[in-house]
Coordinates of N, CA and C in Angstrom, one line a residue:
M1199 N -191.6 -106.5 -34.6 CA -190.5 -105.6 -34.6 C -190.8 -104.4 -33.6
T1200 N -189.8 -104.1 -32.9 CA -190.0 -103.0 -31.8 C -190.1 -101.7 -32.5
H1201 N -191.0 -100.9 -32.0 CA -191.2 -99.6 -32.5 C -190.6 -98.5 -31.5
L1202 N -189.9 -97.5 -32.0 CA -189.3 -96.5 -31.2 C -190.4 -95.4 -30.9
P1203 N -190.4 -94.8 -29.7 CA -191.3 -93.7 -29.4 C -191.0 -92.5 -30.3
V1204 N -192.1 -91.8 -30.5 CA -191.9 -90.5 -31.3 C -191.5 -89.5 -30.3
C1205 N -190.4 -88.8 -30.7 CA -189.8 -87.8 -29.8 C -189.8 -86.4 -30.4
G1206 N -190.0 -85.5 -29.5 CA -189.8 -84.1 -29.9 C -188.3 -83.7 -29.5
P1207 N -188.0 -82.4 -29.6 CA -186.6 -82.0 -29.3 C -186.1 -82.4 -27.9
E1208 N -187.0 -82.4 -27.0 CA -186.7 -82.7 -25.6 C -186.9 -84.2 -25.1
G1209 N -187.6 -84.9 -25.8 CA -187.9 -86.3 -25.4 C -189.2 -86.8 -26.0
P1210 N -189.6 -88.0 -25.5 CA -190.8 -88.6 -26.1 C -192.1 -87.7 -26.0
L1211 N -192.9 -87.8 -27.0 CA -194.2 -87.0 -27.0 C -195.1 -87.5 -26.0
R1212 N -195.1 -88.8 -25.8 CA -196.1 -89.4 -24.9 C -195.4 -90.0 -23.8
A1213 N -195.9 -90.0 -22.6 CA -195.2 -90.5 -21.4 C -195.0 -92.1 -21.6
T1214 N -193.9 -92.4 -21.1 CA -193.5 -93.9 -21.1 C -193.5 -94.4 -19.7
S1215 N -193.7 -95.7 -19.6 CA -193.8 -96.4 -18.2 C -192.4 -96.5 -17.7
G1216 N -191.9 -95.6 -17.0 CA -190.6 -95.7 -16.4 C -189.5 -95.9 -17.4
S1217 N -188.4 -96.5 -16.9 CA -187.2 -96.7 -17.7 C -186.8 -98.2 -17.6
P1218 N -187.5 -99.1 -18.4 CA -187.2 -100.5 -18.3 C -185.7 -100.8 -18.6
S1219 N -185.2 -101.9 -17.9 CA -183.9 -102.3 -18.2 C -183.8 -102.8 -19.6
P1220 N -182.6 -102.6 -20.3 CA -182.5 -103.0 -21.7 C -182.6 -104.5 -21.8
A1221 N -183.1 -105.0 -22.9 CA -183.2 -106.4 -23.1 C -181.8 -107.0 -23.3
P1222 N -181.6 -108.2 -22.9 CA -180.3 -108.9 -23.1 C -179.9 -108.9 -24.5
V1223 N -178.6 -108.8 -24.8 CA -178.1 -108.8 -26.2 C -178.2 -110.3 -26.6
R1224 N -178.9 -110.6 -27.7 CA -179.0 -111.9 -28.3 C -178.3 -112.0 -29.6
A1225 N -177.9 -110.9 -30.2 CA -177.3 -110.9 -31.5 C -176.3 -109.7 -31.7
V1226 N -175.2 -109.9 -32.4 CA -174.3 -108.9 -32.7 C -174.1 -108.8 -34.2
L1227 N -174.2 -107.6 -34.8 CA -174.0 -107.4 -36.2 C -172.6 -106.7 -36.3
F1228 N -171.7 -107.1 -37.2 CA -170.5 -106.5 -37.4 C -170.3 -105.8 -38.8
D1229 N -169.7 -104.6 -38.8 CA -169.1 -104.1 -40.1 C -168.0 -105.0 -40.5
F1230 N -167.6 -104.8 -41.7 CA -166.4 -105.5 -42.3 C -165.1 -104.8 -42.2
S1231 N -164.8 -103.9 -43.1 CA -163.6 -103.2 -43.2 C -163.4 -102.2 -42.1
G1232 N -162.3 -102.3 -41.4 CA -162.0 -101.4 -40.2 C -162.6 -101.9 -38.9
T1233 N -163.3 -103.1 -39.0 CA -164.0 -103.5 -37.8 C -163.5 -105.0 -37.5
L1234 N -163.7 -105.9 -38.4 CA -163.2 -107.2 -38.3 C -161.9 -107.5 -39.1
F1235 N -161.8 -106.8 -40.2 CA -160.8 -106.9 -41.2 C -160.2 -105.6 -41.6
Q1236 N -159.0 -105.6 -42.0 CA -158.4 -104.4 -42.7 C -157.6 -104.9 -43.9
I1237 N -157.6 -104.2 -45.1 CA -156.8 -104.5 -46.2 C -155.3 -104.2 -45.9
R1238 N -154.5 -104.9 -46.7 CA -153.0 -104.6 -46.5 C -152.8 -103.2 -46.9
S1239 N -151.6 -102.6 -46.4 CA -151.4 -101.2 -46.6 C -151.4 -100.9 -48.1
Y1240 N -151.6 -99.5 -48.4 CA -151.6 -99.1 -49.7 C -150.2 -99.3 -50.4
A1241 N -149.1 -99.1 -49.7 CA -147.9 -99.3 -50.2 C -147.6 -100.7 -50.6
D1242 N -148.0 -101.7 -49.8 CA -148.0 -103.1 -50.2 C -148.8 -103.4 -51.4
R1243 N -150.0 -102.8 -51.5 CA -150.9 -103.1 -52.6 C -150.3 -102.5 -53.9
I1244 N -149.7 -101.3 -53.8 CA -149.1 -100.7 -55.0 C -147.9 -101.5 -55.5
R1245 N -147.1 -102.0 -54.6 CA -146.0 -102.8 -55.0 C -146.4 -104.1 -55.6
A1246 N -147.5 -104.7 -55.2 CA -148.1 -105.9 -55.8 C -148.7 -105.6 -57.2
A1247 N -149.1 -104.4 -57.4 CA -149.9 -104.2 -58.7 C -148.9 -103.7 -59.8
L1248 N -147.9 -103.0 -59.4 CA -147.0 -102.4 -60.4 C -145.9 -103.5 -60.9
P1249 N -145.5 -103.4 -62.1 CA -144.5 -104.3 -62.6 C -143.2 -104.2 -62.0
R1250 N -142.9 -102.9 -61.6 CA -141.6 -102.7 -61.0 C -141.8 -102.0 -59.6
P1251 N -141.3 -102.5 -58.5 CA -141.6 -101.9 -57.3 C -141.0 -100.5 -57.2
P1252 N -141.8 -99.5 -56.8 CA -141.3 -98.1 -56.7 C -140.3 -97.9 -55.6
G1253 N -139.4 -97.0 -55.8 CA -138.5 -96.6 -54.7 C -139.2 -95.8 -53.6
E1254 N -138.5 -95.5 -52.6 CA -139.1 -94.8 -51.5 C -139.7 -93.5 -51.8
S1255 N -138.9 -92.7 -52.5 CA -139.4 -91.3 -52.8 C -140.5 -91.4 -53.9
E1256 N -140.5 -92.4 -54.8 CA -141.6 -92.6 -55.8 C -142.9 -93.0 -55.0
M1257 N -142.7 -93.9 -54.1 CA -143.9 -94.3 -53.2 C -144.5 -93.2 -52.5
D1258 N -143.7 -92.4 -51.9 CA -144.2 -91.2 -51.2 C -145.0 -90.3 -52.1
A1259 N -144.5 -90.2 -53.4 CA -145.3 -89.4 -54.3 C -146.6 -90.0 -54.7
L1260 N -146.6 -91.3 -54.9 CA -147.9 -92.0 -55.3 C -148.9 -91.8 -54.1
L1261 N -148.4 -92.0 -52.9 CA -149.3 -91.9 -51.7 C -149.8 -90.5 -51.5
D1262 N -148.9 -89.5 -51.8 CA -149.3 -88.1 -51.8 C -150.4 -87.8 -52.8
G1263 N -150.2 -88.5 -54.0 CA -151.2 -88.3 -55.1 C -152.6 -88.9 -54.7
L1264 N -152.6 -90.0 -54.0 CA -153.8 -90.6 -53.5 C -154.5 -89.7 -52.5
E1265 N -153.7 -89.2 -51.7 CA -154.3 -88.3 -50.6 C -154.9 -87.1 -51.2
A1266 N -154.1 -86.5 -52.2 CA -154.7 -85.3 -52.9 C -156.0 -85.7 -53.7
G1267 N -156.1 -86.9 -54.2 CA -157.2 -87.3 -55.0 C -158.5 -87.4 -54.2
L1268 N -158.4 -87.5 -52.9 CA -159.6 -87.6 -52.1 C -160.3 -86.3 -52.1
S1269 N -159.7 -85.2 -52.4 CA -160.4 -83.9 -52.5 C -160.7 -83.5 -54.0
D1270 N -160.3 -84.4 -55.0 CA -160.6 -84.0 -56.3 C -162.0 -84.1 -56.7
P1271 N -162.6 -83.0 -57.2 CA -164.1 -83.0 -57.5 C -164.6 -84.2 -58.1
G1272 N -163.9 -84.7 -59.2 CA -164.4 -85.9 -59.9 C -164.4 -87.1 -59.0
V1273 N -163.4 -87.2 -58.1 CA -163.3 -88.4 -57.2 C -164.4 -88.2 -56.2
V1274 N -164.6 -87.1 -55.7 CA -165.6 -86.8 -54.6 C -167.1 -87.2 -55.3
A1275 N -167.3 -86.8 -56.4 CA -168.6 -87.1 -57.1 C -168.8 -88.6 -57.3
A1276 N -167.7 -89.2 -57.6 CA -167.8 -90.7 -57.8 C -168.1 -91.5 -56.5
Q1277 N -167.9 -90.9 -55.4 CA -168.1 -91.6 -54.1 C -169.6 -91.6 -53.8
R1278 N -170.4 -90.7 -54.3 CA -171.8 -90.6 -53.9 C -172.6 -91.9 -54.3
G1279 N -173.2 -92.5 -53.5 CA -173.9 -93.7 -53.7 C -172.9 -94.8 -54.1
R1280 N -171.7 -94.8 -53.6 CA -170.7 -95.8 -54.0 C -171.1 -97.2 -53.7
D1281 N -171.9 -97.4 -52.6 CA -172.1 -98.8 -52.1 C -173.5 -99.4 -52.5
V1282 N -174.2 -98.7 -53.4 CA -175.5 -99.1 -53.7 C -175.6 -100.2 -54.9
S1283 N -174.4 -100.4 -55.5 CA -174.4 -101.4 -56.6 C -172.9 -101.7 -56.8
S1284 N -172.6 -102.9 -57.4 CA -171.2 -103.3 -57.6 C -170.6 -102.4 -58.7
E1285 N -171.4 -101.9 -59.7 CA -170.9 -101.1 -60.7 C -170.5 -99.7 -60.1
A1286 N -171.3 -99.1 -59.2 CA -171.0 -97.8 -58.6 C -169.8 -97.9 -57.7
H1287 N -169.6 -99.1 -57.1 CA -168.5 -99.3 -56.2 C -167.2 -99.4 -57.0
R1288 N -167.2 -100.2 -58.1 CA -166.0 -100.2 -58.9 C -165.6 -98.9 -59.5
H1289 N -166.6 -98.1 -60.0 CA -166.4 -96.8 -60.5 C -165.8 -95.8 -59.5
A1290 N -166.3 -95.9 -58.3 CA -165.8 -95.0 -57.2 C -164.3 -95.2 -56.9
F1291 N -163.9 -96.5 -56.8 CA -162.5 -96.8 -56.4 C -161.5 -96.6 -57.6
T1292 N -162.0 -97.1 -58.8 CA -161.1 -96.9 -59.9 C -160.9 -95.5 -60.3
T1293 N -162.0 -94.6 -60.1 CA -161.7 -93.2 -60.4 C -160.8 -92.6 -59.5
W1294 N -160.8 -93.0 -58.2 CA -159.8 -92.5 -57.2 C -158.4 -92.9 -57.6
Y1295 N -158.2 -94.2 -57.8 CA -156.9 -94.7 -58.2 C -156.3 -94.0 -59.4
A1296 N -157.2 -93.9 -60.4 CA -156.8 -93.3 -61.7 C -156.5 -91.8 -61.6
S1297 N -156.9 -91.1 -60.4 CA -156.6 -89.7 -60.3 C -155.1 -89.5 -60.2
V1298 N -154.3 -90.5 -59.9 CA -152.9 -90.5 -59.9 C -152.4 -91.0 -61.2
P1299 N -151.9 -90.2 -62.1 CA -151.5 -90.6 -63.5 C -150.7 -91.9 -63.5
A1300 N -149.7 -92.0 -62.6 CA -148.9 -93.2 -62.6 C -149.6 -94.5 -62.2
L1301 N -150.7 -94.3 -61.5 CA -151.5 -95.5 -61.1 C -152.6 -95.8 -62.1
A1302 N -153.0 -94.9 -63.0 CA -154.2 -95.0 -63.9 C -154.1 -96.4 -64.6
P1303 N -153.0 -96.8 -65.1 CA -153.0 -98.1 -65.9 C -153.3 -99.2 -65.0
Y1304 N -153.2 -99.1 -63.7 CA -153.3 -100.2 -62.8 C -154.5 -100.1 -61.9
A1305 N -155.4 -99.2 -62.2 CA -156.6 -98.9 -61.4 C -157.4 -100.2 -61.3
E1306 N -157.6 -100.9 -62.3 CA -158.4 -102.2 -62.3 C -157.7 -103.2 -61.4
A1307 N -156.4 -103.3 -61.5 CA -155.6 -104.3 -60.7 C -155.8 -103.9 -59.2
L1308 N -155.7 -102.6 -58.8 CA -155.8 -102.2 -57.5 C -157.2 -102.5 -57.0
Y1309 N -158.2 -102.3 -57.8 CA -159.6 -102.6 -57.5 C -159.8 -104.1 -57.2
G1310 N -159.2 -104.9 -58.1 CA -159.2 -106.4 -58.0 C -158.7 -106.9 -56.6
Q1311 N -157.7 -106.2 -56.1 CA -157.3 -106.6 -54.8 C -158.3 -106.6 -53.7
L1312 N -159.2 -105.6 -53.8 CA -160.3 -105.5 -52.8 C -161.2 -106.8 -52.8
R1313 N -161.3 -107.4 -53.9 CA -162.1 -108.7 -54.0 C -161.3 -109.9 -53.8
T1314 N -160.1 -109.8 -53.5 CA -159.1 -110.9 -53.3 C -158.9 -111.2 -51.9
P1315 N -159.4 -112.3 -51.4 CA -159.3 -112.6 -49.9 C -157.9 -112.5 -49.3
E1316 N -156.9 -112.8 -50.0 CA -155.5 -112.8 -49.5 C -155.1 -111.4 -49.1
H1317 N -155.6 -110.4 -49.8 CA -155.2 -109.0 -49.5 C -155.8 -108.5 -48.2
W1318 N -156.8 -109.2 -47.5 CA -157.4 -108.8 -46.3 C -156.8 -109.5 -45.1
L1319 N -156.6 -108.8 -44.0 CA -156.2 -109.4 -42.8 C -157.2 -109.2 -41.7
P1320 N -157.6 -110.4 -41.0 CA -158.4 -110.1 -39.9 C -157.6 -109.5 -38.7
Y1321 N -158.3 -108.6 -38.0 CA -157.5 -108.1 -36.8 C -157.3 -109.2 -35.9
S1322 N -156.2 -109.1 -35.1 CA -155.7 -110.2 -34.4 C -156.6 -110.8 -33.3
D1323 N -157.6 -109.9 -32.9 CA -158.6 -110.3 -31.8 C -159.9 -110.6 -32.5
A1324 N -160.0 -110.7 -33.8 CA -161.3 -110.9 -34.4 C -161.8 -112.4 -34.1
E1325 N -160.9 -113.3 -34.4 CA -161.4 -114.7 -34.2 C -161.7 -115.1 -32.8
E1326 N -160.9 -114.6 -31.9 CA -161.1 -114.9 -30.5 C -162.5 -114.3 -30.0
T1327 N -162.7 -113.1 -30.5 CA -164.0 -112.4 -30.1 C -165.2 -113.2 -30.6
L1328 N -165.1 -113.6 -32.0 CA -166.2 -114.3 -32.5 C -166.4 -115.7 -31.8
E1329 N -165.3 -116.3 -31.5 CA -165.3 -117.6 -30.9 C -166.1 -117.5 -29.5
R1330 N -165.7 -116.5 -28.8 CA -166.2 -116.3 -27.5 C -167.8 -116.0 -27.4
L1331 N -168.1 -115.2 -28.4 CA -169.5 -114.8 -28.6 C -170.3 -116.1 -29.0
A1332 N -169.8 -116.8 -29.8 CA -170.4 -118.1 -30.3 C -170.6 -119.0 -29.0
R1333 N -169.7 -119.1 -28.2 CA -169.8 -119.9 -27.0 C -170.8 -119.4 -26.0
L1334 N -171.1 -118.1 -26.1 CA -172.1 -117.5 -25.3 C -173.6 -117.7 -25.9
G1335 N -173.6 -118.2 -27.1 CA -174.9 -118.4 -27.8 C -175.4 -117.2 -28.5
I1336 N -174.5 -116.3 -28.7 CA -174.9 -115.0 -29.4 C -174.9 -115.2 -30.9
A1337 N -176.0 -114.9 -31.6 CA -176.1 -115.0 -33.1 C -175.3 -113.8 -33.6
M1338 N -174.7 -114.0 -34.8 CA -173.8 -113.0 -35.4 C -174.1 -112.7 -36.9
G1339 N -174.0 -111.6 -37.3 CA -174.2 -111.2 -38.8 C -173.3 -110.1 -39.1
V1340 N -173.1 -110.0 -40.5 CA -172.3 -108.9 -41.1 C -173.3 -108.0 -41.9
V1341 N -173.1 -106.7 -41.6 CA -173.8 -105.6 -42.3 C -172.8 -104.7 -42.9
S1342 N -172.5 -104.7 -44.2 CA -171.4 -104.0 -44.7 C -171.8 -103.2 -45.9
D1343 N -171.3 -101.9 -46.0 CA -171.5 -101.1 -47.2 C -170.3 -101.6 -48.2
V1344 N -170.6 -102.3 -49.2 CA -169.6 -103.0 -49.9 C -170.1 -103.3 -51.4
G1345 N -169.2 -103.6 -52.3 CA -169.6 -103.8 -53.6 C -169.4 -105.3 -54.1
W1346 N -169.1 -106.2 -53.2 CA -168.9 -107.6 -53.6 C -169.3 -108.5 -52.4
D1347 N -169.4 -109.8 -52.7 CA -169.8 -110.8 -51.7 C -168.6 -111.0 -50.7
L1348 N -168.8 -110.9 -49.4 CA -167.7 -111.0 -48.5 C -167.5 -112.4 -48.0
R1349 N -168.4 -113.3 -48.3 CA -168.3 -114.7 -47.8 C -166.9 -115.4 -48.1
P1350 N -166.4 -115.3 -49.4 CA -165.1 -115.9 -49.7 C -164.0 -115.4 -48.8
T1351 N -164.0 -114.1 -48.5 CA -162.9 -113.6 -47.6 C -163.0 -114.1 -46.2
F1352 N -164.2 -114.2 -45.7 CA -164.4 -114.8 -44.3 C -164.0 -116.3 -44.4
A1353 N -164.4 -117.0 -45.5 CA -164.2 -118.4 -45.6 C -162.6 -118.6 -45.7
H1354 N -161.9 -117.8 -46.4 CA -160.5 -117.9 -46.6 C -159.7 -117.9 -45.3
H1355 N -160.3 -117.1 -44.4 CA -159.6 -116.9 -43.1 C -160.3 -117.8 -42.0
G1356 N -161.2 -118.6 -42.4 CA -161.8 -119.5 -41.5 C -162.9 -118.8 -40.5
L1357 N -163.4 -117.7 -40.9 CA -164.3 -117.0 -39.9 C -165.8 -117.1 -40.4
D1358 N -166.1 -117.6 -41.5 CA -167.4 -117.7 -42.0 C -168.3 -118.5 -41.1
R1359 N -167.7 -119.5 -40.4 CA -168.5 -120.4 -39.6 C -169.2 -119.7 -38.5
F1360 N -168.9 -118.5 -38.1 CA -169.5 -117.8 -37.1 C -170.7 -116.9 -37.5
I1361 N -170.9 -116.7 -38.8 CA -171.8 -115.7 -39.3 C -173.0 -116.3 -39.9
G1362 N -174.2 -115.9 -39.2 CA -175.4 -116.4 -39.7 C -176.3 -115.5 -40.6
S1363 N -175.8 -114.3 -40.9 CA -176.6 -113.4 -41.7 C -175.5 -112.5 -42.5
W1364 N -175.8 -112.4 -43.8 CA -174.9 -111.6 -44.7 C -175.7 -110.5 -45.3
I1365 N -175.5 -109.3 -45.0 CA -176.2 -108.2 -45.6 C -175.1 -107.3 -46.3
H1366 N -175.1 -107.4 -47.6 CA -174.2 -106.6 -48.5 C -175.0 -105.4 -49.1
S1367 N -174.6 -104.2 -48.9 CA -175.4 -103.0 -49.4 C -175.7 -103.1 -50.8
Y1368 N -174.7 -103.5 -51.6 CA -174.9 -103.5 -53.1 C -176.0 -104.5 -53.5
E1369 N -176.4 -105.4 -52.7 CA -177.5 -106.4 -53.1 C -178.8 -105.8 -52.8
H1370 N -178.8 -104.6 -52.0 CA -180.1 -104.0 -51.6 C -180.4 -102.6 -52.1
D1371 N -179.4 -102.2 -53.0 CA -179.6 -100.8 -53.6 C -179.7 -99.7 -52.6
T1372 N -179.0 -99.9 -51.4 CA -179.1 -98.8 -50.4 C -177.8 -99.0 -49.6
E1373 N -177.6 -98.1 -48.6 CA -176.4 -98.0 -47.8 C -176.8 -97.8 -46.3
K1374 N -175.9 -98.2 -45.4 CA -176.2 -97.8 -44.0 C -176.2 -96.3 -43.9
P1375 N -176.9 -95.7 -43.0 CA -177.7 -96.3 -41.9 C -179.1 -96.6 -42.3
D1376 N -179.5 -97.0 -43.5 CA -180.9 -97.3 -43.9 C -181.3 -98.4 -43.0
P1377 N -182.4 -98.2 -42.2 CA -182.9 -99.1 -41.2 C -183.2 -100.5 -41.8
R1378 N -183.5 -100.6 -43.1 CA -183.9 -101.8 -43.8 C -182.8 -102.8 -43.7
L1379 N -181.6 -102.4 -43.8 CA -180.4 -103.3 -43.8 C -180.3 -103.9 -42.4
F1380 N -180.4 -103.1 -41.3 CA -180.2 -103.6 -40.0 C -181.4 -104.5 -39.6
H1381 N -182.6 -104.1 -40.0 CA -183.8 -104.9 -39.7 C -183.8 -106.2 -40.4
R1382 N -183.3 -106.2 -41.7 CA -183.2 -107.5 -42.4 C -182.2 -108.5 -41.6
A1383 N -181.1 -108.0 -41.3 CA -180.2 -108.7 -40.5 C -180.7 -109.3 -39.2
C1384 N -181.5 -108.5 -38.5 CA -182.1 -108.9 -37.3 C -183.1 -110.1 -37.5
G1385 N -183.9 -109.8 -38.6 CA -184.9 -110.8 -38.9 C -184.2 -112.2 -39.3
Q1386 N -183.1 -112.1 -40.1 CA -182.5 -113.4 -40.4 C -181.9 -114.1 -39.2
L1387 N -181.5 -113.3 -38.2 CA -180.9 -113.9 -37.0 C -182.0 -114.3 -35.9
G1388 N -183.2 -113.9 -36.2 CA -184.3 -114.2 -35.2 C -184.2 -113.3 -33.9
A1389 N -183.7 -112.2 -34.1 CA -183.5 -111.2 -33.0 C -184.3 -109.9 -33.2
E1390 N -184.8 -109.3 -32.1 CA -185.4 -108.0 -32.2 C -184.3 -107.0 -32.3
P1391 N -184.6 -105.8 -32.9 CA -183.6 -104.8 -32.9 C -183.1 -104.4 -31.5
A1392 N -184.1 -104.4 -30.6 CA -183.7 -104.0 -29.2 C -182.8 -105.1 -28.6
E1393 N -182.7 -106.2 -29.1 CA -181.8 -107.3 -28.6 C -180.5 -107.4 -29.3
T1394 N -180.2 -106.4 -30.2 CA -179.1 -106.5 -31.2 C -178.1 -105.4 -31.0
L1395 N -176.8 -105.6 -31.1 CA -175.8 -104.7 -31.0 C -175.1 -104.6 -32.3
M1396 N -175.0 -103.4 -32.9 CA -174.2 -103.2 -34.1 C -172.9 -102.6 -33.8
V1397 N -171.8 -103.3 -34.3 CA -170.4 -102.9 -34.1 C -169.8 -102.4 -35.4
G1398 N -169.1 -101.2 -35.4 CA -168.5 -100.8 -36.6 C -167.6 -99.6 -36.3
D1399 N -167.1 -99.0 -37.3 CA -166.1 -97.9 -37.1 C -166.5 -96.6 -37.7
H1400 N -167.7 -96.5 -38.2 CA -168.2 -95.2 -38.8 C -169.3 -94.6 -37.9
P1401 N -169.2 -93.4 -37.4 CA -170.2 -92.9 -36.5 C -171.5 -92.7 -37.1
A1402 N -171.6 -92.3 -38.4 CA -172.9 -92.1 -39.0 C -173.5 -93.4 -39.5
K1403 N -172.7 -94.1 -40.2 CA -173.3 -95.3 -40.8 C -173.6 -96.5 -39.7
D1404 N -172.6 -96.8 -39.0 CA -172.8 -97.8 -37.9 C -173.4 -97.4 -36.7
G1405 N -173.0 -96.1 -36.2 CA -173.8 -95.6 -35.1 C -175.2 -95.3 -35.4
G1406 N -175.5 -95.1 -36.8 CA -176.9 -94.9 -37.2 C -177.8 -96.0 -37.0
A1407 N -177.3 -97.2 -36.6 CA -178.1 -98.3 -36.2 C -179.1 -98.0 -35.0
A1408 N -178.6 -97.0 -34.2 CA -179.4 -96.7 -33.0 C -180.7 -96.0 -33.5
G1409 N -180.7 -95.4 -34.7 CA -182.0 -94.9 -35.2 C -182.9 -95.9 -35.7
A1410 N -182.4 -97.2 -35.9 CA -183.2 -98.3 -36.2 C -183.6 -99.1 -35.1
G1411 N -183.3 -98.7 -33.8 CA -183.7 -99.4 -32.7 C -182.8 -100.4 -32.1
L1412 N -181.5 -100.4 -32.7 CA -180.5 -101.3 -32.2 C -179.6 -100.5 -31.2
R1413 N -178.8 -101.2 -30.5 CA -177.6 -100.5 -29.8 C -176.5 -100.5 -30.7
S1414 N -175.5 -99.6 -30.5 CA -174.4 -99.6 -31.4 C -173.1 -99.2 -30.6
Y1415 N -172.0 -99.7 -31.1 CA -170.7 -99.5 -30.6 C -169.8 -99.1 -31.7
V1416 N -169.2 -98.0 -31.7 CA -168.4 -97.4 -32.8 C -167.0 -97.4 -32.3
L1417 N -166.1 -98.2 -33.0 CA -164.7 -98.2 -32.7 C -163.9 -97.0 -33.3
P1418 N -162.8 -96.6 -32.7 CA -162.1 -95.5 -33.4 C -161.4 -96.0 -34.6
A1419 N -161.4 -95.1 -35.7 CA -160.8 -95.5 -37.0 C -159.2 -95.5 -36.9
G1420 N -158.6 -96.2 -37.8 CA -157.2 -96.1 -38.0 C -156.4 -97.2 -37.5
A1421 N -156.9 -98.3 -37.1 CA -156.2 -99.4 -36.6 C -155.4 -100.1 -37.7
A1422 N -154.1 -100.4 -37.5 CA -153.3 -101.0 -38.5 C -153.7 -102.4 -38.9
P1423 N -153.6 -102.9 -40.1 CA -153.9 -104.2 -40.5 C -153.2 -105.3 -39.6
G1424 N -154.0 -106.2 -39.1 CA -153.4 -107.3 -38.3 C -153.2 -107.0 -36.8
S1425 N -153.5 -105.7 -36.5 CA -153.3 -105.4 -35.0 C -154.5 -105.8 -34.2
R1426 N -154.4 -105.6 -32.9 CA -155.6 -105.8 -32.0 C -156.6 -104.7 -32.2
R1427 N -157.8 -105.0 -32.3 CA -158.8 -103.9 -32.6 C -159.6 -103.4 -31.5
G1428 N -159.4 -104.0 -30.3 CA -160.1 -103.7 -29.1 C -161.5 -104.3 -29.1
L1429 N -161.7 -105.4 -29.8 CA -163.0 -106.0 -29.9 C -163.5 -106.7 -28.5
D1430 N -162.5 -106.8 -27.6 CA -162.9 -107.4 -26.3 C -163.9 -106.5 -25.6
A1431 N -164.0 -105.2 -26.0 CA -165.1 -104.3 -25.4 C -166.5 -104.8 -25.9
V1432 N -166.6 -105.5 -27.0 CA -167.9 -106.0 -27.4 C -168.3 -107.2 -26.4
L1433 N -167.4 -108.0 -26.0 CA -167.7 -109.0 -25.0 C -168.2 -108.4 -23.7
R1434 N -167.6 -107.3 -23.3 CA -168.0 -106.6 -22.1 C -169.4 -106.0 -22.2
L1435 N -169.7 -105.4 -23.4 CA -171.0 -104.9 -23.6 C -172.1 -105.9 -23.6
V1436 N -171.8 -107.1 -24.3 CA -172.7 -108.2 -24.3 C -173.0 -108.7 -22.9
A1437 N -171.9 -108.9 -22.1 CA -172.1 -109.4 -20.7 C -173.0 -108.6 -19.9
R1438 N -172.8 -107.3 -20.0 CA -173.7 -106.4 -19.2 C -175.0 -105.9 -19.9
G1439 N -175.2 -106.5 -21.1 CA -176.5 -106.2 -21.8 C -176.4 -105.0 -22.7
A1440 N -175.2 -104.4 -22.8 CA -174.9 -103.2 -23.6 C -175.8 -102.1 -23.1

């Protein structure tokens, strides 16, 4: 396993021999939500969970309630360590949903949607990107902070065939950017961290792969479900060695 040099505030403590060219990228790790997939809109999910579809003004009020819930102290507390176990993950999300009184009876149903493959949509450029990476001989894995097994969702959409390593945070009692998650994925793919690119949408969690010796590429957040994600940039990074 490659070891990073010990650095002070201005740079490496010990002199290094020049600036070697980066190793070719042999493996790419992907985040799940917001990177390869996005769940259907909250409005669509609420309509599916409630026995009676809410009207436009009622829906606005429900979405406003969810937005306000994000700063509720109880909801904020429930998010700490959310992805270290399936129980913590369920508690975090159902606490948030239930912070809106009208949604409280349906909190479990809304949570169940997360684990239902049909509610997730791959970004429109996800399959073509994975296909092209596979043709280049690039090994691929998923490293996700999540509370359930993602393989059924990938299989439902025909994308599991590209993935050679599955690292779910809840199975390891930790969250990104813990280096152990990234290193385990690299080991399973037979690639050194220096030969591996992590792609995600969270600057601290996915960008934190750089602290584990990988290269990282962070996509801007907020892409709509089913839209193009800009994953063609990954192909360009791999082509020039990131």
